[in-house]
Amino acid sequence: MKYQIDVLNQMSQRDFVEALGAIFEDSPWVAEKAYNKRPFADLGSLHQTMVGVVRDASLDEQLVLIRSHPDLGSKLKMSESSVQEQAGAGLDRLSSEEYERFQSLNQAYQEKFAFPFIIAVKNHTKESILDAFSMRLQNSREAEIESALQEIYQIAWFRYFN
């Protein structure tokens, strides 16, 4: 459920975290820390505050957030938001060849960076995701951590603020 900013500003911390805790995949700590920065002028400033919480987090906290995201094209259990987002890009309807390609890229990426490939799949196709996978495998680990975080910020925007 999407709330108006004035309602969010008046919520108890428990209600605020319950309402916004899933925006950043399995990371209610982002909403918990953002709560203390109320009141927010609008949803955009709330999003920027939550992004700031993640930016200010330690590298270990950021990596836990990154690692909370599922592999793309995976058939493993994932959040309802991830299921819907991946389905929107057709990742729930991969041919066996496409599935194998995603699994191979997921494995190569995981071996190189020690976290899953993250992309805001909304407005992407299977093909554009595969292209991004191949390009980003060329990045350094530091560059890829930053790319993953930027994608997470975009995912959060699509999940609640868009």
Short mmCIF file of C-alpha atoms in Angstrom, two decimals:
data_model
loop_
_atom_site.label_atom_id
_atom_site.label_comp_id
_atom_site.label_asym_id
_atom_site.label_seq_id
_atom_site.Cartn_x
_atom_site.Cartn_y
_atom_site.Cartn_z
CA MET A 1 0.00 0.00 0.00
CA LYS A 2 1.28 3.43 -0.91
CA TYR A 3 0.81 6.20 1.66
CA GLN A 4 0.76 9.96 1.27
CA ILE A 5 3.78 11.73 2.72
CA ASP A 6 1.78 13.43 5.49
CA VAL A 7 0.56 10.01 6.67
CA LEU A 8 4.09 8.58 6.60
CA ASN A 9 5.39 11.57 8.57
CA GLN A 10 2.83 10.89 11.34
CA MET A 11 3.37 7.12 11.64
CA SER A 12 4.98 5.42 14.59
CA GLN A 13 8.38 3.92 13.84
CA ARG A 14 6.88 0.41 13.88
CA ASP A 15 4.18 1.37 11.34
CA PHE A 16 6.67 3.30 9.22
CA VAL A 17 9.04 0.32 9.04
CA GLU A 18 6.14 -2.01 8.36
CA ALA A 19 4.97 0.25 5.50
CA LEU A 20 8.41 0.85 3.95
CA GLY A 21 10.68 -1.91 5.24
CA ALA A 22 10.42 -4.06 2.09
CA ILE A 23 11.32 -1.31 -0.39
CA PHE A 24 15.00 -2.18 -0.01
CA GLU A 25 15.08 -5.99 -0.39
CA ASP A 26 14.96 -7.72 3.02
CA SER A 27 16.53 -4.64 4.63
CA PRO A 28 14.08 -2.92 7.01
CA TRP A 29 17.08 -1.22 8.66
CA VAL A 30 16.99 1.35 5.84
CA ALA A 31 13.47 2.45 6.82
CA GLU A 32 14.37 2.26 10.53
CA LYS A 33 17.24 4.73 10.07
CA ALA A 34 15.30 6.98 7.68
CA TYR A 35 12.46 7.30 10.21
CA ASN A 36 14.63 9.50 12.44
CA LYS A 37 15.03 12.06 9.65
CA ARG A 38 11.31 12.91 9.44
CA PRO A 39 9.45 14.98 8.43
CA PHE A 40 9.88 14.56 4.69
CA ALA A 41 8.71 17.28 2.29
CA ASP A 42 7.60 14.75 -0.32
CA LEU A 43 8.13 11.18 -1.50
CA GLY A 44 11.19 12.23 -3.50
CA SER A 45 12.92 13.55 -0.40
CA LEU A 46 11.99 10.36 1.47
CA HIS A 47 13.59 8.31 -1.32
CA GLN A 48 16.72 10.48 -1.22
CA THR A 49 16.89 10.07 2.55
CA MET A 50 16.67 6.29 2.23
CA VAL A 51 19.36 6.37 -0.47
CA GLY A 52 21.48 8.46 1.90
CA VAL A 53 21.04 5.87 4.65
CA VAL A 54 22.44 3.20 2.31
CA ARG A 55 25.27 5.47 1.10
CA ASP A 56 26.24 6.23 4.71
CA ALA A 57 26.15 2.55 5.68
CA SER A 58 29.36 0.59 6.09
CA LEU A 59 30.65 -1.45 3.18
CA ASP A 60 29.66 -4.61 5.08
CA GLU A 61 26.07 -3.33 5.48
CA GLN A 62 25.96 -2.39 1.80
CA LEU A 63 27.18 -5.85 0.81
CA VAL A 64 24.53 -7.50 3.00
CA LEU A 65 21.91 -5.40 1.17
CA ILE A 66 23.36 -6.31 -2.23
CA ARG A 67 23.51 -10.01 -1.31
CA SER A 68 19.87 -9.98 -0.19
CA HIS A 69 18.81 -9.76 -3.87
CA PRO A 70 18.08 -12.95 -5.79
CA ASP A 71 19.90 -14.13 -8.89
CA LEU A 72 18.12 -13.09 -12.07
CA GLY A 73 16.16 -15.87 -13.69
CA SER A 74 16.42 -17.94 -10.54
CA LYS A 75 13.75 -20.40 -9.57
CA LEU A 76 14.59 -20.05 -5.90
CA LYS A 77 12.37 -18.37 -3.33
CA MET A 78 12.39 -14.56 -3.57
CA SER A 79 10.32 -11.63 -2.36
CA GLU A 80 6.97 -11.00 -4.01
CA SER A 81 8.33 -7.72 -5.40
CA SER A 82 11.25 -9.53 -7.04
CA VAL A 83 8.94 -12.18 -8.47
CA GLN A 84 6.73 -9.50 -10.06
CA GLU A 85 9.69 -7.45 -11.31
CA GLN A 86 11.40 -10.43 -12.92
CA ALA A 87 8.12 -11.61 -14.45
CA GLY A 88 7.66 -8.15 -15.97
CA ALA A 89 10.92 -8.64 -17.89
CA GLY A 90 9.97 -12.18 -18.93
CA LEU A 91 12.48 -13.86 -16.65
CA ASP A 92 9.81 -16.28 -15.44
CA ARG A 93 9.39 -17.57 -19.00
CA LEU A 94 12.95 -18.39 -20.02
CA SER A 95 13.59 -21.14 -22.51
CA SER A 96 15.95 -23.85 -21.26
CA GLU A 97 18.75 -22.26 -23.33
CA GLU A 98 18.06 -18.79 -21.87
CA TYR A 99 17.84 -20.25 -18.37
CA GLU A 100 21.24 -21.91 -18.81
CA ARG A 101 22.74 -18.65 -20.09
CA PHE A 102 21.40 -16.72 -17.09
CA GLN A 103 22.68 -19.39 -14.72
CA SER A 104 26.12 -19.34 -16.37
CA LEU A 105 26.31 -15.53 -16.17
CA ASN A 106 25.02 -15.54 -12.57
CA GLN A 107 27.75 -18.01 -11.64
CA ALA A 108 30.52 -16.10 -13.41
CA TYR A 109 29.36 -12.84 -11.84
CA GLN A 110 29.07 -14.39 -8.37
CA GLU A 111 32.56 -15.91 -8.69
CA LYS A 112 34.09 -12.59 -9.73
CA PHE A 113 32.28 -10.23 -7.35
CA ALA A 114 30.95 -12.45 -4.51
CA PHE A 115 27.45 -10.98 -4.80
CA PRO A 116 24.56 -11.30 -7.26
CA PHE A 117 24.15 -9.24 -10.42
CA ILE A 118 21.57 -6.53 -9.76
CA ILE A 119 19.67 -4.55 -12.34
CA ALA A 120 16.38 -2.68 -12.11
CA VAL A 121 14.57 -5.01 -14.53
CA LYS A 122 11.62 -2.69 -15.08
CA ASN A 123 11.92 -1.23 -18.58
CA HIS A 124 14.41 -3.96 -19.53
CA THR A 125 14.06 -7.03 -21.71
CA LYS A 126 15.78 -10.37 -21.36
CA GLU A 127 18.13 -9.29 -24.11
CA SER A 128 19.05 -5.92 -22.59
CA ILE A 129 19.64 -7.60 -19.23
CA LEU A 130 21.94 -10.17 -20.83
CA ASP A 131 23.83 -7.36 -22.60
CA ALA A 132 24.25 -5.49 -19.30
CA PHE A 133 25.42 -8.70 -17.62
CA SER A 134 28.17 -9.15 -20.21
CA MET A 135 29.29 -5.51 -20.04
CA ARG A 136 29.30 -5.30 -16.25
CA LEU A 137 31.34 -8.50 -15.89
CA GLN A 138 34.22 -6.35 -17.23
CA ASN A 139 34.01 -3.91 -14.28
CA SER A 140 36.21 -3.79 -11.20
CA ARG A 141 34.67 -4.96 -7.93
CA GLU A 142 34.52 -1.37 -6.62
CA ALA A 143 32.79 -0.14 -9.77
CA GLU A 144 30.36 -3.03 -9.60
CA ILE A 145 29.47 -2.38 -5.97
CA GLU A 146 28.58 1.18 -6.98
CA SER A 147 26.62 -0.09 -10.01
CA ALA A 148 24.71 -2.54 -7.83
CA LEU A 149 23.84 0.21 -5.33
CA GLN A 150 22.67 2.55 -8.10
CA GLU A 151 20.42 -0.22 -9.43
CA ILE A 152 19.08 -0.85 -5.91
CA TYR A 153 18.18 2.84 -5.60
CA GLN A 154 16.32 2.59 -8.92
CA ILE A 155 14.54 -0.60 -7.80
CA ALA A 156 13.41 1.17 -4.63
CA TRP A 157 12.14 4.10 -6.73
CA PHE A 158 10.10 1.76 -8.93
CA ARG A 159 8.75 -0.19 -5.94
CA TYR A 160 7.30 2.73 -4.05
CA PHE A 161 8.10 6.22 -5.25
CA ASN A 162 7.31 6.04 -8.96
#
